[in-house]
Amino acid sequence: MAPKSAPAHPPYLSLISEAISGLKERTGSSYPAIKKFIGSKHKLPTGWEKVLAQQLKKQAGAGKLVRVKSSFKLSDALKKPAKKPVKKAAPATKATAVKKAPTKKAAPKKTASKK
């Protein structure tokens, strides 16, 4: 028995997530739509349709995909987080440094002039 060689295609989870995000369907992507997308983009061995169906069920059971009626959506864990713009810290200068409030000097008392 010969040892198995690594497949020439990416893992099925990455294929499925690529298909779902590429189809951009609001209510999720169906099995036939995912199958058509993957079949058009990648060269896979014979019998891959059956493996795809098994992987869809397995990943939905593991919580990586969300099953909506007969469609599949990516779970929050697989969705790519939106990158927030990173603010660079400005170097402290005189303009950005915290200034102390000026202290008030006591006004000199005026003496009432006698007439």
Tab-separated table of C-alpha atoms in Angstrom:
chain	number	residue	atom	x	y	z
A	1	MET	CA	0.000	0.000	0.000
A	2	ALA	CA	1.481	3.332	-1.107
A	3	PRO	CA	1.445	6.326	1.256
A	4	LYS	CA	-1.084	9.059	0.422
A	5	SER	CA	0.288	12.158	-1.216
A	6	ALA	CA	-0.880	15.613	-0.279
A	7	PRO	CA	-3.772	16.857	-2.410
A	8	ALA	CA	-3.040	19.443	-5.088
A	9	HIS	CA	-5.931	21.633	-3.959
A	10	PRO	CA	-6.418	23.725	-0.792
A	11	PRO	CA	-8.396	22.295	2.148
A	12	TYR	CA	-12.143	22.037	1.605
A	13	LEU	CA	-12.903	24.579	4.328
A	14	SER	CA	-10.921	27.255	2.490
A	15	LEU	CA	-12.597	26.273	-0.800
A	16	ILE	CA	-16.033	26.543	0.824
A	17	SER	CA	-15.299	29.865	2.519
A	18	GLU	CA	-13.908	31.250	-0.755
A	19	ALA	CA	-17.059	30.161	-2.574
A	20	ILE	CA	-19.473	31.596	0.004
A	21	SER	CA	-17.640	34.921	0.188
A	22	GLY	CA	-17.287	35.026	-3.615
A	23	LEU	CA	-20.978	34.421	-4.235
A	24	LYS	CA	-21.947	37.266	-1.856
A	25	GLU	CA	-25.476	36.005	-1.281
A	26	ARG	CA	-27.222	37.687	1.618
A	27	THR	CA	-29.181	34.629	2.733
A	28	GLY	CA	-26.330	32.149	2.307
A	29	SER	CA	-25.166	29.954	-0.566
A	30	SER	CA	-26.760	26.652	-1.511
A	31	TYR	CA	-24.877	23.398	-2.094
A	32	PRO	CA	-25.358	23.512	-5.917
A	33	ALA	CA	-24.105	27.119	-6.058
A	34	ILE	CA	-21.046	26.300	-3.945
A	35	LYS	CA	-20.360	23.199	-6.045
A	36	LYS	CA	-20.592	25.166	-9.292
A	37	PHE	CA	-18.294	27.924	-7.991
A	38	ILE	CA	-15.633	25.503	-6.755
A	39	GLY	CA	-15.845	23.356	-9.903
A	40	SER	CA	-15.267	26.366	-12.131
A	41	LYS	CA	-12.303	27.711	-10.129
A	42	HIS	CA	-10.352	24.596	-9.098
A	43	LYS	CA	-9.287	21.315	-10.637
A	44	LEU	CA	-10.346	18.591	-8.196
A	45	PRO	CA	-10.168	14.781	-8.301
A	46	THR	CA	-13.168	12.683	-9.263
A	47	GLY	CA	-15.751	12.226	-6.554
A	48	TRP	CA	-15.090	15.630	-5.002
A	49	GLU	CA	-18.810	16.485	-5.002
A	50	LYS	CA	-19.519	13.791	-2.410
A	51	VAL	CA	-16.595	14.938	-0.255
A	52	LEU	CA	-17.858	18.521	-0.540
A	53	ALA	CA	-21.301	17.496	0.735
A	54	GLN	CA	-19.699	15.644	3.654
A	55	GLN	CA	-17.452	18.606	4.484
A	56	LEU	CA	-20.394	21.022	4.420
A	57	LYS	CA	-22.256	18.884	6.958
A	58	LYS	CA	-19.136	18.382	9.079
A	59	GLN	CA	-18.212	22.090	9.176
A	60	ALA	CA	-21.823	23.075	9.941
A	61	GLY	CA	-21.814	20.620	12.859
A	62	ALA	CA	-18.497	22.016	14.103
A	63	GLY	CA	-19.879	25.570	14.088
A	64	LYS	CA	-17.629	26.906	11.346
A	65	LEU	CA	-20.580	27.256	8.976
A	66	VAL	CA	-24.128	28.320	9.792
A	67	ARG	CA	-26.950	26.368	8.212
A	68	VAL	CA	-29.866	28.564	7.085
A	69	LYS	CA	-32.662	26.434	5.596
A	70	SER	CA	-30.855	24.715	2.696
A	71	SER	CA	-28.033	27.256	2.464
A	72	PHE	CA	-24.744	27.816	4.258
A	73	LYS	CA	-23.232	31.025	5.654
A	74	LEU	CA	-19.840	31.664	7.211
A	75	SER	CA	-19.801	31.781	10.998
A	76	ASP	CA	-18.514	34.863	12.779
A	77	ALA	CA	-15.244	33.043	13.493
A	78	LEU	CA	-14.529	32.579	9.782
A	79	LYS	CA	-15.547	36.042	8.673
A	80	LYS	CA	-12.531	38.225	8.262
A	81	PRO	CA	-12.515	41.008	10.809
A	82	ALA	CA	-12.608	44.489	9.356
A	83	LYS	CA	-9.331	46.232	9.899
A	84	LYS	CA	-9.678	49.402	11.902
A	85	PRO	CA	-7.432	52.302	10.977
A	86	VAL	CA	-4.576	52.523	13.422
A	87	LYS	CA	-3.819	55.960	14.775
A	88	LYS	CA	-0.155	56.718	15.117
A	89	ALA	CA	0.890	58.331	18.362
A	90	ALA	CA	2.135	61.841	17.703
A	91	PRO	CA	5.343	62.808	19.481
A	92	ALA	CA	4.832	65.084	22.461
A	93	THR	CA	5.525	68.691	21.572
A	94	LYS	CA	4.774	71.978	23.232
A	95	ALA	CA	1.509	72.223	21.331
A	96	THR	CA	0.262	68.807	22.448
A	97	ALA	CA	1.670	68.889	25.970
A	98	VAL	CA	-0.772	69.539	28.770
A	99	LYS	CA	-0.498	73.142	29.867
A	100	LYS	CA	-1.043	74.261	33.418
A	101	ALA	CA	-3.724	76.823	33.995
A	102	PRO	CA	-2.164	80.192	34.724
A	103	THR	CA	-2.331	81.138	38.372
A	104	LYS	CA	-4.103	84.387	39.191
A	105	LYS	CA	-2.153	86.988	41.050
A	106	ALA	CA	-3.882	88.686	43.923
A	107	ALA	CA	-4.998	92.156	42.918
A	108	PRO	CA	-3.512	94.876	45.084
A	109	LYS	CA	-5.988	96.376	47.522
A	110	LYS	CA	-7.002	99.893	46.753
A	111	THR	CA	-7.311	102.249	49.634
A	112	ALA	CA	-10.168	104.586	49.665
A	113	SER	CA	-8.970	108.110	49.346
A	114	LYS	CA	-10.216	110.495	51.998
A	115	LYS	CA	-11.313	113.902	50.931
